[in-house]
Amino acid sequence: MTTPLSASASQNYGGDAAGLICGYLLGPDTPPHEVDSAQAAQWLARLQAGAARPGQFLWLHFNLSHAQAVRWMERHAHLPEAFFDALKDRSVSTRIERDDDTLIAVLNDAHFDFAFEPSDIATLWTSVAPHLMVTGRTRPLRSVDVLRTAVRTGNAPCSSVALLAELMRTQASGLVDIVRGVTQRIDDVEDALLAGRLDHKRARLGVLRRLLVRLQRLLAPEPAALFRLLQHPPVWMGADDAQELRDSTEEFSVVLRDMQGLQERIKLLQEEIAASVQEANSRSLFVLTVVTVLALPINILAGLFGMNVGGVPLADNGHGFWIIVAVVAAFTAVAGWLALRGTRDT
């Protein structure tokens, strides 16, 4: 059973009056229960008083563009100072750190309206404790929306660490979709290249390569950070939760390797397109050179015979024109033979 947000809260951009986009009370024996910021504050107060139900945990997802979001978290969530430092720093470098018994993570993900542009990547700040998981973003993200839909439909993990692992698996699935989309676009460019239709394919490949490079740079540290964390996990993290995190990390690493392979493929296609363009330019330059060489004899003779001076040869000869034509034709044939001889030799 879910509790709808109030009408006044739904009018606030990106969440309720506290900037809360969604909140769920989860547990191993109870269905997901949606809460607003007021209900979340009451539950957190009971948690501090030791009156919370054992096994339950809360997931709160905030819009950090909302002016009240950070204030609400400082007042009610009792998060570690390292989390707020990460928010103030606004660093987008991926990292997962341990602060006492809390995990602080800075993750990167694709926008909800991802359009295969390098700028369509945003950051998610996360704090994970035994009874509370807080996530915050400034722009809508794909993975969080998919996770939110899964939780709403009842497919909810039983612990905060399992929820983090599910978020990473959802993130990896989103990356798989991106890789498939990029692969399809590369296939289209390759087909056009083989068919001899270059158009603006180099620009398209450049955009895709910048996208993959940006994703690789932002997301590659994530598996390594998780592996380092799993070497010394928090005391409250169970073996099953640690294994789920390890499995999600391996899935993530596979996707990153696929992205690296796509980068190499794009690089090879760019080199092949560049070679084709260079060959076409060379052919055009050769044709221009041949035309210039063929026109050189007639231009020289026209310049000489066009001077208004006395003593122009063949001026009074009745066959002078045809004699000049024959001379020009002979010189043109010789010039053409000299110009084309180099191509036959190569």
Short mmCIF file of C-alpha atoms in Angstrom, two decimals:
data_model
loop_
_atom_site.label_atom_id
_atom_site.label_comp_id
_atom_site.label_asym_id
_atom_site.label_seq_id
_atom_site.Cartn_x
_atom_site.Cartn_y
_atom_site.Cartn_z
CA MET A 1 0.00 0.00 0.00
CA THR A 2 1.40 3.40 -0.92
CA THR A 3 0.78 6.81 0.56
CA PRO A 4 0.30 9.48 -2.09
CA LEU A 5 2.07 12.78 -1.76
CA SER A 6 0.00 15.80 -0.87
CA ALA A 7 -1.33 18.12 -3.55
CA SER A 8 0.82 21.00 -2.37
CA ALA A 9 3.94 18.81 -2.51
CA SER A 10 3.22 17.67 -6.06
CA GLN A 11 3.29 21.31 -7.17
CA ASN A 12 6.94 21.68 -6.16
CA TYR A 13 9.40 21.18 -8.97
CA GLY A 14 11.29 17.88 -8.74
CA GLY A 15 9.74 16.68 -5.48
CA ASP A 16 7.87 17.85 -2.41
CA ALA A 17 8.58 20.91 -0.27
CA ALA A 18 11.83 19.31 0.98
CA GLY A 19 13.02 18.37 -2.51
CA LEU A 20 12.19 14.68 -1.93
CA ILE A 21 11.45 13.04 -5.27
CA CYS A 22 10.54 9.67 -3.80
CA GLY A 23 10.89 7.84 -0.54
CA TYR A 24 10.28 4.19 0.29
CA LEU A 25 10.25 2.28 3.52
CA LEU A 26 11.54 -1.19 2.72
CA GLY A 27 12.12 -4.39 4.59
CA PRO A 28 12.42 -8.14 4.14
CA ASP A 29 8.92 -8.98 5.39
CA THR A 30 6.89 -5.95 4.29
CA PRO A 31 5.89 -4.57 0.89
CA PRO A 32 7.40 -1.23 -0.18
CA HIS A 33 5.70 1.69 1.51
CA GLU A 34 5.95 5.12 -0.13
CA VAL A 35 6.59 8.02 2.24
CA ASP A 36 6.85 11.79 1.90
CA SER A 37 9.36 14.03 3.66
CA ALA A 38 7.23 14.46 6.78
CA GLN A 39 6.75 10.71 7.21
CA ALA A 40 10.44 10.15 6.52
CA ALA A 41 11.38 12.67 9.23
CA GLN A 42 9.12 10.88 11.72
CA TRP A 43 10.61 7.49 10.89
CA LEU A 44 14.17 8.84 11.20
CA ALA A 45 13.28 10.32 14.60
CA ARG A 46 12.05 6.91 15.72
CA LEU A 47 15.26 5.37 14.36
CA GLN A 48 17.36 7.77 16.47
CA ALA A 49 15.22 6.88 19.48
CA GLY A 50 15.74 3.16 18.85
CA ALA A 51 12.04 2.59 18.15
CA ALA A 52 12.32 1.63 14.49
CA ARG A 53 11.28 -1.83 13.39
CA PRO A 54 14.28 -4.17 13.03
CA GLY A 55 15.21 -5.03 9.45
CA GLN A 56 13.53 -2.02 7.91
CA PHE A 57 15.43 0.64 6.00
CA LEU A 58 14.54 3.84 4.22
CA TRP A 59 15.45 4.96 0.71
CA LEU A 60 15.19 8.69 0.06
CA HIS A 61 15.89 10.21 -3.35
CA PHE A 62 16.31 14.00 -3.52
CA ASN A 63 16.45 16.67 -6.18
CA LEU A 64 19.58 18.60 -5.20
CA SER A 65 18.49 21.55 -7.32
CA HIS A 66 15.80 22.16 -4.72
CA ALA A 67 16.89 24.76 -2.18
CA GLN A 68 15.52 22.81 0.82
CA ALA A 69 16.94 19.38 -0.01
CA VAL A 70 20.35 19.72 1.68
CA ARG A 71 18.83 21.57 4.66
CA TRP A 72 16.32 18.77 5.21
CA MET A 73 19.05 16.12 5.07
CA GLU A 74 21.21 18.06 7.53
CA ARG A 75 18.27 18.44 9.92
CA HIS A 76 16.75 14.96 9.78
CA ALA A 77 18.96 12.37 8.06
CA HIS A 78 22.06 12.66 10.31
CA LEU A 79 24.37 11.87 7.41
CA PRO A 80 28.17 11.96 7.78
CA GLU A 81 29.98 15.20 7.06
CA ALA A 82 31.83 13.53 4.17
CA PHE A 83 28.56 13.26 2.24
CA PHE A 84 27.85 16.98 2.52
CA ASP A 85 31.47 17.75 1.64
CA ALA A 86 31.01 15.72 -1.56
CA LEU A 87 27.86 17.71 -2.35
CA LYS A 88 29.62 21.03 -1.79
CA ASP A 89 32.64 19.90 -3.79
CA ARG A 90 30.40 18.95 -6.76
CA SER A 91 33.17 16.66 -7.97
CA VAL A 92 32.06 14.30 -10.75
CA SER A 93 34.93 11.84 -10.39
CA THR A 94 33.55 8.40 -9.57
CA ARG A 95 34.47 7.11 -6.13
CA ILE A 96 33.11 4.89 -3.37
CA GLU A 97 34.49 5.54 0.11
CA ARG A 98 33.85 4.34 3.60
CA ASP A 99 33.23 6.83 6.38
CA ASP A 100 32.99 4.85 9.64
CA ASP A 101 29.90 2.67 9.08
CA THR A 102 28.56 4.63 6.10
CA LEU A 103 29.36 4.23 2.42
CA ILE A 104 29.73 7.45 0.46
CA ALA A 105 29.53 7.06 -3.32
CA VAL A 106 29.75 9.51 -6.21
CA LEU A 107 28.42 7.76 -9.30
CA ASN A 108 27.80 8.89 -12.88
CA ASP A 109 24.91 7.86 -15.07
CA ALA A 110 23.09 8.75 -18.27
CA HIS A 111 20.35 11.36 -18.30
CA PHE A 112 16.74 10.21 -18.38
CA ASP A 113 16.39 11.72 -21.89
CA PHE A 114 19.74 10.38 -23.09
CA ALA A 115 20.37 11.34 -26.74
CA PHE A 116 23.86 9.88 -27.35
CA GLU A 117 25.59 13.19 -26.67
CA PRO A 118 28.74 13.46 -24.52
CA SER A 119 26.99 16.03 -22.32
CA ASP A 120 24.14 13.64 -21.44
CA ILE A 121 25.94 12.36 -18.33
CA ALA A 122 25.13 13.50 -14.79
CA THR A 123 26.20 12.65 -11.25
CA LEU A 124 24.45 10.81 -8.43
CA TRP A 125 25.57 11.33 -4.83
CA THR A 126 24.80 8.40 -2.53
CA SER A 127 25.02 7.62 1.17
CA VAL A 128 24.40 4.04 2.33
CA ALA A 129 23.99 3.02 5.96
CA PRO A 130 22.33 -0.07 7.50
CA HIS A 131 18.94 1.64 7.91
CA LEU A 132 19.12 4.49 5.42
CA MET A 133 20.08 5.01 1.78
CA VAL A 134 20.04 8.58 0.47
CA THR A 135 20.56 9.46 -3.19
CA GLY A 136 20.61 12.92 -4.72
CA ARG A 137 20.95 14.31 -8.23
CA THR A 138 20.55 17.62 -10.05
CA ARG A 139 19.16 16.17 -13.28
CA PRO A 140 16.90 13.11 -13.86
CA LEU A 141 18.87 9.89 -14.29
CA ARG A 142 17.91 6.71 -16.11
CA SER A 143 19.08 4.13 -13.59
CA VAL A 144 17.39 5.75 -10.62
CA ASP A 145 14.12 6.00 -12.51
CA VAL A 146 14.28 2.31 -13.45
CA LEU A 147 15.12 1.37 -9.85
CA ARG A 148 12.29 3.53 -8.57
CA THR A 149 9.84 1.80 -10.91
CA ALA A 150 11.06 -1.63 -9.78
CA VAL A 151 10.66 -0.74 -6.10
CA ARG A 152 7.22 0.73 -6.71
CA THR A 153 6.06 -2.49 -8.37
CA GLY A 154 7.21 -4.55 -5.37
CA ASN A 155 10.56 -5.80 -6.66
CA ALA A 156 12.52 -4.31 -3.77
CA PRO A 157 15.82 -5.54 -2.26
CA CYS A 158 15.90 -6.53 1.38
CA SER A 159 18.78 -4.34 2.54
CA SER A 160 20.34 -0.99 1.77
CA VAL A 161 23.49 -2.63 0.33
CA ALA A 162 21.33 -4.88 -1.87
CA LEU A 163 19.55 -1.73 -3.06
CA LEU A 164 22.93 -0.18 -3.95
CA ALA A 165 23.88 -3.37 -5.80
CA GLU A 166 20.57 -3.28 -7.68
CA LEU A 167 21.25 0.35 -8.58
CA MET A 168 24.62 -0.64 -10.04
CA ARG A 169 23.07 -3.54 -11.96
CA THR A 170 20.46 -1.15 -13.35
CA GLN A 171 23.25 1.24 -14.26
CA ALA A 172 25.09 -1.58 -16.05
CA SER A 173 21.90 -2.51 -17.93
CA GLY A 174 21.54 1.09 -19.03
CA LEU A 175 25.13 1.06 -20.25
CA VAL A 176 24.39 -2.12 -22.22
CA ASP A 177 21.55 -0.28 -23.96
CA ILE A 178 23.91 2.61 -24.72
CA VAL A 179 26.52 0.21 -26.09
CA ARG A 180 23.90 -1.44 -28.28
CA GLY A 181 22.74 1.94 -29.57
CA VAL A 182 26.30 3.03 -30.32
CA THR A 183 27.00 -0.32 -32.01
CA GLN A 184 23.96 0.14 -34.26
CA ARG A 185 25.09 3.62 -35.22
CA ILE A 186 28.61 2.36 -35.96
CA ASP A 187 27.15 -0.43 -38.11
CA ASP A 188 25.18 2.17 -40.09
CA VAL A 189 28.32 4.26 -40.63
CA GLU A 190 30.26 1.17 -41.68
CA ASP A 191 27.57 0.15 -44.16
CA ALA A 192 27.53 3.66 -45.61
CA LEU A 193 31.32 3.61 -45.86
CA LEU A 194 31.31 0.30 -47.74
CA ALA A 195 28.63 1.66 -50.06
CA GLY A 196 30.75 4.74 -50.78
CA ARG A 197 28.42 7.25 -49.10
CA LEU A 198 30.62 9.24 -46.74
CA ASP A 199 28.44 12.33 -46.16
CA HIS A 200 29.03 13.53 -42.58
CA LYS A 201 29.90 10.15 -41.08
CA ARG A 202 33.21 11.35 -39.69
CA ALA A 203 31.41 13.94 -37.55
CA ARG A 204 28.96 11.29 -36.30
CA LEU A 205 31.79 8.95 -35.40
CA GLY A 206 33.55 11.78 -33.58
CA VAL A 207 30.48 12.40 -31.40
CA LEU A 208 30.14 8.70 -30.58
CA ARG A 209 33.82 8.40 -29.74
CA ARG A 210 33.69 11.43 -27.44
CA LEU A 211 30.66 9.90 -25.74
CA LEU A 212 32.42 6.58 -25.14
CA VAL A 213 35.60 8.30 -23.96
CA ARG A 214 33.60 10.41 -21.49
CA LEU A 215 31.69 7.38 -20.22
CA GLN A 216 34.93 5.41 -19.92
CA ARG A 217 36.65 8.20 -18.02
CA LEU A 218 33.75 8.76 -15.62
CA LEU A 219 32.69 5.15 -15.05
CA ALA A 220 35.93 3.15 -15.26
CA PRO A 221 36.98 3.93 -11.63
CA GLU A 222 33.73 2.49 -10.26
CA PRO A 223 34.59 -1.25 -10.30
CA ALA A 224 38.06 -0.62 -8.87
CA ALA A 225 36.59 1.52 -6.09
CA LEU A 226 34.10 -1.21 -5.20
CA PHE A 227 36.76 -3.92 -5.20
CA ARG A 228 38.87 -1.83 -2.82
CA LEU A 229 35.84 -1.34 -0.59
CA LEU A 230 35.05 -5.06 -0.55
CA GLN A 231 38.54 -5.76 0.73
CA HIS A 232 37.53 -4.06 4.00
CA PRO A 233 33.71 -3.88 4.08
CA PRO A 234 31.76 -2.36 6.99
CA VAL A 235 30.94 -4.67 9.88
CA TRP A 236 27.22 -4.48 9.22
CA MET A 237 27.57 -5.62 5.59
CA GLY A 238 26.65 -9.28 5.30
CA ALA A 239 28.39 -11.82 3.11
CA ASP A 240 25.39 -12.06 0.76
CA ASP A 241 25.32 -8.29 0.31
CA ALA A 242 29.06 -8.21 -0.37
CA GLN A 243 28.64 -10.96 -2.97
CA GLU A 244 25.83 -9.02 -4.67
CA LEU A 245 28.07 -5.97 -4.88
CA ARG A 246 30.89 -8.09 -6.27
CA ASP A 247 28.60 -9.59 -8.93
CA SER A 248 27.29 -6.17 -9.97
CA THR A 249 30.88 -4.93 -10.24
CA GLU A 250 31.81 -7.79 -12.56
CA GLU A 251 28.82 -7.02 -14.80
CA PHE A 252 29.90 -3.39 -14.87
CA SER A 253 33.46 -4.34 -15.82
CA VAL A 254 32.22 -6.41 -18.77
CA VAL A 255 30.27 -3.44 -20.12
CA LEU A 256 33.32 -1.18 -19.77
CA ARG A 257 35.41 -3.66 -21.77
CA ASP A 258 32.77 -3.66 -24.50
CA MET A 259 32.91 0.14 -24.56
CA GLN A 260 36.67 0.02 -24.95
CA GLY A 261 36.30 -2.36 -27.89
CA LEU A 262 33.83 0.04 -29.52
CA GLN A 263 36.33 2.88 -29.13
CA GLU A 264 38.93 0.85 -31.02
CA ARG A 265 36.41 0.03 -33.74
CA ILE A 266 35.48 3.71 -34.13
CA LYS A 267 39.17 4.60 -34.31
CA LEU A 268 39.72 2.11 -37.13
CA LEU A 269 36.67 3.40 -39.02
CA GLN A 270 37.87 6.98 -38.63
CA GLU A 271 41.27 6.01 -40.01
CA GLU A 272 39.65 4.21 -42.95
CA ILE A 273 37.39 7.17 -43.68
CA ALA A 274 40.35 9.54 -43.43
CA ALA A 275 42.28 7.34 -45.87
CA SER A 276 39.31 7.33 -48.27
CA VAL A 277 38.98 11.09 -48.07
CA GLN A 278 42.71 11.51 -48.62
CA GLU A 279 42.55 9.21 -51.65
CA ALA A 280 39.64 11.14 -53.10
CA ASN A 281 41.48 14.42 -52.53
CA SER A 282 44.57 12.97 -54.21
CA ARG A 283 42.54 11.95 -57.25
CA SER A 284 40.99 15.42 -57.47
CA LEU A 285 44.40 17.04 -57.15
CA PHE A 286 45.80 14.75 -59.85
CA VAL A 287 42.99 15.63 -62.26
CA LEU A 288 43.55 19.32 -61.57
CA THR A 289 47.28 18.88 -62.18
CA VAL A 290 46.72 17.06 -65.49
CA VAL A 291 44.31 19.74 -66.71
CA THR A 292 46.79 22.44 -65.76
CA VAL A 293 49.62 20.66 -67.59
CA LEU A 294 47.50 20.10 -70.69
CA ALA A 295 46.49 23.75 -70.79
CA LEU A 296 50.04 24.99 -70.31
CA PRO A 297 51.21 24.88 -74.02
CA ILE A 298 48.20 26.72 -75.40
CA ASN A 299 48.40 29.33 -72.63
CA ILE A 300 52.08 29.97 -73.38
CA LEU A 301 51.53 30.24 -77.15
CA ALA A 302 48.43 32.37 -76.72
CA GLY A 303 50.41 34.72 -74.55
CA LEU A 304 53.24 34.96 -77.03
CA PHE A 305 51.10 35.43 -80.15
CA GLY A 306 48.79 37.85 -78.37
CA MET A 307 51.48 40.51 -77.93
CA ASN A 308 50.92 43.57 -80.11
CA VAL A 309 54.46 43.77 -81.47
CA GLY A 310 55.86 43.42 -84.92
CA GLY A 311 57.40 40.25 -86.30
CA VAL A 312 54.73 37.82 -85.06
CA PRO A 313 55.53 34.58 -86.94
CA LEU A 314 53.05 33.13 -89.44
CA ALA A 315 51.00 36.33 -89.34
CA ASP A 316 50.86 36.44 -93.12
CA ASN A 317 50.80 32.70 -93.73
CA GLY A 318 47.44 31.35 -94.96
CA HIS A 319 47.94 28.13 -93.05
CA GLY A 320 49.40 29.76 -89.92
CA PHE A 321 46.42 28.93 -87.72
CA TRP A 322 46.59 25.21 -88.46
CA ILE A 323 50.33 25.18 -88.02
CA ILE A 324 49.93 26.69 -84.54
CA VAL A 325 47.17 24.17 -83.75
CA ALA A 326 49.49 21.34 -84.74
CA VAL A 327 52.30 22.75 -82.61
CA VAL A 328 49.98 23.17 -79.62
CA ALA A 329 48.59 19.64 -80.09
CA ALA A 330 52.11 18.20 -80.23
CA PHE A 331 53.22 20.01 -77.08
CA THR A 332 49.98 19.08 -75.32
CA ALA A 333 50.46 15.40 -76.22
CA VAL A 334 54.01 15.48 -74.88
CA ALA A 335 52.91 17.24 -71.68
CA GLY A 336 50.07 14.74 -71.18
CA TRP A 337 52.43 11.82 -71.70
CA LEU A 338 54.86 13.24 -69.13
CA ALA A 339 52.05 13.82 -66.62
CA LEU A 340 50.52 10.37 -67.01
CA ARG A 341 53.78 8.46 -67.11
CA GLY A 342 54.22 8.83 -63.33
CA THR A 343 50.82 7.23 -62.62
CA ARG A 344 51.60 4.25 -64.85
CA ASP A 345 54.89 3.75 -63.07
CA THR A 346 53.14 3.63 -59.70
#
